[in-house]
């Protein structure tokens, strides 16, 4: 955690809801947005048309496809913080280096802290959920490529917390909210 001369009361928070397709990022993010009265950035809306077309055609995105998307998400989240103490962002952030791109927000502004809430699910659960989606470009077959690329947050990633999503949506939502409240309490305690 960052100490030093940063006033914890001035700290702003980017809450990135992460995980592979079908883990419930949008559902959890919308719940947190309502419960915390924070703005929300839907990561899927920031993919280029070319990237959406690739995914709809069952072609996995490359790192090169993702860099500009991740930078755009970071910039949008920081922009939303100009009028709020926090923002909710959905982003798969499958790899450690993708999460690092989002973490740059803190280096650009030390009063911003980025947090990752990783929604953990098994392959079968993800495939079933994606297969049951309506009107989404991501197809069931893409779950395997996402899991092949997945680097679950490691212990050294102190800003990443995990929530198991094998329960009901309501239980998962409450667990995610509890993670946020606990983390905010830590910052208030330091103030």
mmCIF file of C-alpha atoms in Angstrom:
data_model
loop_
_atom_site.group_PDB
_atom_site.id
_atom_site.type_symbol
_atom_site.label_atom_id
_atom_site.label_comp_id
_atom_site.label_asym_id
_atom_site.label_seq_id
_atom_site.Cartn_x
_atom_site.Cartn_y
_atom_site.Cartn_z
ATOM 1 C CA UNK A 1 0.000 0.000 0.000
ATOM 2 C CA UNK A 2 1.212 3.484 -0.698
ATOM 3 C CA UNK A 3 1.986 5.562 2.360
ATOM 4 C CA UNK A 4 4.085 8.663 2.279
ATOM 5 C CA UNK A 5 2.549 12.077 1.924
ATOM 6 C CA UNK A 6 -0.543 11.051 -0.038
ATOM 7 C CA UNK A 7 -3.709 12.152 1.740
ATOM 8 C CA UNK A 8 -5.878 9.027 1.916
ATOM 9 C CA UNK A 9 -8.998 11.231 1.956
ATOM 10 C CA UNK A 10 -8.034 12.496 -1.511
ATOM 11 C CA UNK A 11 -7.501 8.972 -2.863
ATOM 12 C CA UNK A 12 -9.680 7.998 -5.813
ATOM 13 C CA UNK A 13 -10.331 4.413 -6.801
ATOM 14 C CA UNK A 14 -10.621 2.524 -10.072
ATOM 15 C CA UNK A 15 -12.405 -0.786 -9.471
ATOM 16 C CA UNK A 16 -11.636 -3.124 -12.386
ATOM 17 C CA UNK A 17 -13.922 -6.155 -12.567
ATOM 18 C CA UNK A 18 -11.864 -8.820 -14.344
ATOM 19 C CA UNK A 19 -12.054 -12.371 -15.600
ATOM 20 C CA UNK A 20 -12.781 -14.387 -18.735
ATOM 21 C CA UNK A 21 -15.933 -14.172 -20.820
ATOM 22 C CA UNK A 22 -18.983 -15.398 -18.933
ATOM 23 C CA UNK A 23 -17.673 -14.826 -15.402
ATOM 24 C CA UNK A 24 -20.241 -12.085 -14.705
ATOM 25 C CA UNK A 25 -18.220 -8.888 -15.069
ATOM 26 C CA UNK A 26 -21.111 -6.787 -16.366
ATOM 27 C CA UNK A 27 -23.593 -8.138 -13.811
ATOM 28 C CA UNK A 28 -21.240 -7.436 -10.903
ATOM 29 C CA UNK A 29 -20.186 -4.036 -12.263
ATOM 30 C CA UNK A 30 -23.764 -2.853 -12.720
ATOM 31 C CA UNK A 31 -24.596 -3.962 -9.183
ATOM 32 C CA UNK A 32 -21.579 -2.126 -7.738
ATOM 33 C CA UNK A 33 -22.412 0.954 -9.802
ATOM 34 C CA UNK A 34 -25.886 1.081 -8.245
ATOM 35 C CA UNK A 35 -24.807 0.240 -4.698
ATOM 36 C CA UNK A 36 -21.875 2.662 -4.645
ATOM 37 C CA UNK A 37 -23.341 5.378 -6.908
ATOM 38 C CA UNK A 38 -20.236 5.342 -9.087
ATOM 39 C CA UNK A 39 -19.839 5.811 -12.837
ATOM 40 C CA UNK A 40 -19.342 2.664 -14.897
ATOM 41 C CA UNK A 41 -17.176 2.004 -17.956
ATOM 42 C CA UNK A 42 -18.150 -1.117 -19.938
ATOM 43 C CA UNK A 43 -14.905 -2.406 -21.417
ATOM 44 C CA UNK A 44 -16.619 -4.193 -24.305
ATOM 45 C CA UNK A 45 -17.814 -0.824 -25.616
ATOM 46 C CA UNK A 46 -14.210 0.274 -26.156
ATOM 47 C CA UNK A 47 -13.068 -2.607 -28.371
ATOM 48 C CA UNK A 48 -12.425 -1.577 -31.962
ATOM 49 C CA UNK A 49 -14.769 -2.839 -34.674
ATOM 50 C CA UNK A 50 -11.913 -4.972 -35.974
ATOM 51 C CA UNK A 51 -11.420 -6.607 -32.560
ATOM 52 C CA UNK A 52 -15.144 -7.266 -32.150
ATOM 53 C CA UNK A 53 -15.210 -8.806 -35.627
ATOM 54 C CA UNK A 54 -12.240 -11.046 -34.772
ATOM 55 C CA UNK A 55 -13.887 -12.268 -31.577
ATOM 56 C CA UNK A 56 -17.227 -12.844 -33.323
ATOM 57 C CA UNK A 57 -15.305 -14.915 -35.892
ATOM 58 C CA UNK A 58 -13.688 -17.004 -33.109
ATOM 59 C CA UNK A 59 -10.277 -15.437 -33.714
ATOM 60 C CA UNK A 60 -8.495 -14.704 -30.429
ATOM 61 C CA UNK A 61 -7.163 -11.202 -29.911
ATOM 62 C CA UNK A 62 -3.414 -10.722 -29.796
ATOM 63 C CA UNK A 63 -1.499 -8.538 -27.380
ATOM 64 C CA UNK A 64 -1.232 -5.951 -30.156
ATOM 65 C CA UNK A 65 -5.036 -5.926 -30.474
ATOM 66 C CA UNK A 66 -5.362 -5.206 -26.770
ATOM 67 C CA UNK A 67 -2.796 -2.471 -26.018
ATOM 68 C CA UNK A 68 -4.739 0.482 -27.442
ATOM 69 C CA UNK A 69 -7.960 -0.875 -25.891
ATOM 70 C CA UNK A 70 -6.377 -1.090 -22.438
ATOM 71 C CA UNK A 71 -4.890 2.394 -22.721
ATOM 72 C CA UNK A 72 -8.262 3.784 -23.826
ATOM 73 C CA UNK A 73 -9.982 2.135 -20.837
ATOM 74 C CA UNK A 74 -7.399 3.592 -18.457
ATOM 75 C CA UNK A 75 -7.824 7.070 -19.927
ATOM 76 C CA UNK A 76 -11.619 6.857 -19.753
ATOM 77 C CA UNK A 77 -11.526 5.669 -16.133
ATOM 78 C CA UNK A 78 -9.228 8.544 -15.180
ATOM 79 C CA UNK A 79 -11.505 10.989 -16.987
ATOM 80 C CA UNK A 80 -14.506 9.726 -15.004
ATOM 81 C CA UNK A 81 -12.572 10.272 -11.770
ATOM 82 C CA UNK A 82 -12.524 14.008 -12.452
ATOM 83 C CA UNK A 83 -16.106 14.138 -11.153
ATOM 84 C CA UNK A 84 -16.176 11.119 -8.826
ATOM 85 C CA UNK A 85 -14.211 9.433 -6.033
ATOM 86 C CA UNK A 86 -14.376 6.127 -7.874
ATOM 87 C CA UNK A 87 -15.258 4.371 -11.101
ATOM 88 C CA UNK A 88 -16.208 0.796 -11.985
ATOM 89 C CA UNK A 89 -14.574 -0.682 -15.115
ATOM 90 C CA UNK A 90 -15.142 -4.057 -16.754
ATOM 91 C CA UNK A 91 -12.112 -5.516 -18.483
ATOM 92 C CA UNK A 92 -11.011 -9.123 -18.896
ATOM 93 C CA UNK A 93 -7.414 -8.155 -17.942
ATOM 94 C CA UNK A 94 -6.447 -11.769 -18.515
ATOM 95 C CA UNK A 95 -2.699 -11.286 -18.181
ATOM 96 C CA UNK A 96 -0.512 -9.665 -15.557
ATOM 97 C CA UNK A 97 0.904 -7.258 -18.150
ATOM 98 C CA UNK A 98 -2.628 -6.178 -19.144
ATOM 99 C CA UNK A 99 -3.347 -5.327 -15.521
ATOM 100 C CA UNK A 100 -0.065 -3.416 -15.447
ATOM 101 C CA UNK A 101 -1.314 -1.177 -18.288
ATOM 102 C CA UNK A 102 -4.269 -0.216 -16.085
ATOM 103 C CA UNK A 103 -2.030 0.226 -13.035
ATOM 104 C CA UNK A 104 -0.221 3.038 -14.861
ATOM 105 C CA UNK A 105 -3.103 5.289 -13.725
ATOM 106 C CA UNK A 106 -1.481 5.364 -10.271
ATOM 107 C CA UNK A 107 1.859 6.421 -11.740
ATOM 108 C CA UNK A 108 0.188 9.176 -13.732
ATOM 109 C CA UNK A 109 -1.631 10.339 -10.589
ATOM 110 C CA UNK A 110 -0.526 9.009 -7.168
ATOM 111 C CA UNK A 111 -3.970 9.901 -5.744
ATOM 112 C CA UNK A 112 -5.499 7.160 -7.889
ATOM 113 C CA UNK A 113 -5.463 3.565 -6.724
ATOM 114 C CA UNK A 114 -6.388 0.742 -9.083
ATOM 115 C CA UNK A 115 -8.025 -2.380 -7.645
ATOM 116 C CA UNK A 116 -8.851 -5.616 -9.460
ATOM 117 C CA UNK A 117 -11.746 -7.850 -8.500
ATOM 118 C CA UNK A 118 -11.068 -11.113 -10.298
ATOM 119 C CA UNK A 119 -14.179 -13.220 -10.858
ATOM 120 C CA UNK A 120 -12.974 -16.824 -10.727
ATOM 121 C CA UNK A 121 -14.951 -19.533 -12.534
ATOM 122 C CA UNK A 122 -14.290 -22.963 -13.999
ATOM 123 C CA UNK A 123 -14.321 -23.742 -17.739
ATOM 124 C CA UNK A 124 -17.695 -25.517 -17.697
ATOM 125 C CA UNK A 125 -19.460 -22.640 -15.925
ATOM 126 C CA UNK A 126 -17.992 -20.094 -18.329
ATOM 127 C CA UNK A 127 -18.908 -22.093 -21.435
ATOM 128 C CA UNK A 128 -22.488 -22.589 -20.245
ATOM 129 C CA UNK A 129 -22.924 -18.914 -19.467
ATOM 130 C CA UNK A 130 -21.478 -17.724 -22.780
ATOM 131 C CA UNK A 131 -23.588 -20.261 -24.709
ATOM 132 C CA UNK A 132 -26.723 -18.836 -23.053
ATOM 133 C CA UNK A 133 -25.930 -15.191 -23.856
ATOM 134 C CA UNK A 134 -28.111 -13.283 -26.259
ATOM 135 C CA UNK A 135 -26.817 -10.661 -28.709
ATOM 136 C CA UNK A 136 -23.143 -10.776 -27.727
ATOM 137 C CA UNK A 137 -20.227 -11.053 -30.137
ATOM 138 C CA UNK A 138 -18.251 -13.402 -27.872
ATOM 139 C CA UNK A 139 -18.985 -17.043 -28.666
ATOM 140 C CA UNK A 140 -18.636 -20.136 -26.487
ATOM 141 C CA UNK A 141 -15.581 -21.326 -28.418
ATOM 142 C CA UNK A 142 -13.650 -18.227 -27.361
ATOM 143 C CA UNK A 143 -13.757 -19.252 -23.693
ATOM 144 C CA UNK A 144 -11.000 -21.805 -24.321
ATOM 145 C CA UNK A 145 -8.650 -19.237 -25.861
ATOM 146 C CA UNK A 146 -9.308 -16.847 -22.985
ATOM 147 C CA UNK A 147 -8.537 -19.549 -20.432
ATOM 148 C CA UNK A 148 -5.395 -20.495 -22.375
ATOM 149 C CA UNK A 149 -4.206 -16.887 -22.013
ATOM 150 C CA UNK A 150 -5.402 -16.408 -18.438
ATOM 151 C CA UNK A 151 -2.837 -15.514 -15.799
ATOM 152 C CA UNK A 152 -4.788 -15.500 -12.555
ATOM 153 C CA UNK A 153 -3.692 -12.749 -10.171
ATOM 154 C CA UNK A 154 -0.786 -13.891 -8.041
ATOM 155 C CA UNK A 155 -0.095 -13.183 -4.399
ATOM 156 C CA UNK A 156 2.355 -10.402 -5.333
ATOM 157 C CA UNK A 157 -0.535 -8.508 -6.944
ATOM 158 C CA UNK A 158 -1.685 -6.993 -3.657
ATOM 159 C CA UNK A 159 -4.255 -4.860 -5.495
ATOM 160 C CA UNK A 160 -6.115 -7.919 -6.839
ATOM 161 C CA UNK A 161 -8.820 -9.727 -4.895
ATOM 162 C CA UNK A 162 -10.693 -12.848 -6.027
ATOM 163 C CA UNK A 163 -14.379 -13.686 -5.845
ATOM 164 C CA UNK A 164 -15.593 -17.200 -6.671
ATOM 165 C CA UNK A 165 -18.585 -16.986 -9.018
ATOM 166 C CA UNK A 166 -19.914 -20.547 -8.690
ATOM 167 C CA UNK A 167 -22.769 -19.305 -6.526
ATOM 168 C CA UNK A 168 -25.908 -17.333 -7.322
ATOM 169 C CA UNK A 169 -25.499 -13.885 -8.890
ATOM 170 C CA UNK A 170 -26.807 -12.303 -5.683
ATOM 171 C CA UNK A 171 -24.183 -14.028 -3.532
ATOM 172 C CA UNK A 172 -21.417 -13.076 -5.976
ATOM 173 C CA UNK A 173 -22.583 -9.455 -6.092
ATOM 174 C CA UNK A 174 -22.632 -9.201 -2.306
ATOM 175 C CA UNK A 175 -19.163 -10.782 -2.102
ATOM 176 C CA UNK A 176 -17.797 -8.226 -4.583
ATOM 177 C CA UNK A 177 -19.416 -5.374 -2.649
ATOM 178 C CA UNK A 178 -17.864 -6.684 0.563
ATOM 179 C CA UNK A 179 -14.426 -6.697 -1.109
ATOM 180 C CA UNK A 180 -14.869 -3.032 -2.088
ATOM 181 C CA UNK A 181 -16.126 -1.994 1.351
ATOM 182 C CA UNK A 182 -13.272 -3.807 3.088
ATOM 183 C CA UNK A 183 -10.670 -2.170 0.850
ATOM 184 C CA UNK A 184 -12.214 1.291 1.331
ATOM 185 C CA UNK A 185 -12.210 0.747 5.107
ATOM 186 C CA UNK A 186 -8.466 0.019 4.928
ATOM 187 C CA UNK A 187 -7.899 3.364 3.221
ATOM 188 C CA UNK A 188 -10.094 5.220 5.720
ATOM 189 C CA UNK A 189 -8.226 3.567 8.577
ATOM 190 C CA UNK A 190 -4.946 4.918 7.171
ATOM 191 C CA UNK A 191 -6.302 8.467 6.920
#
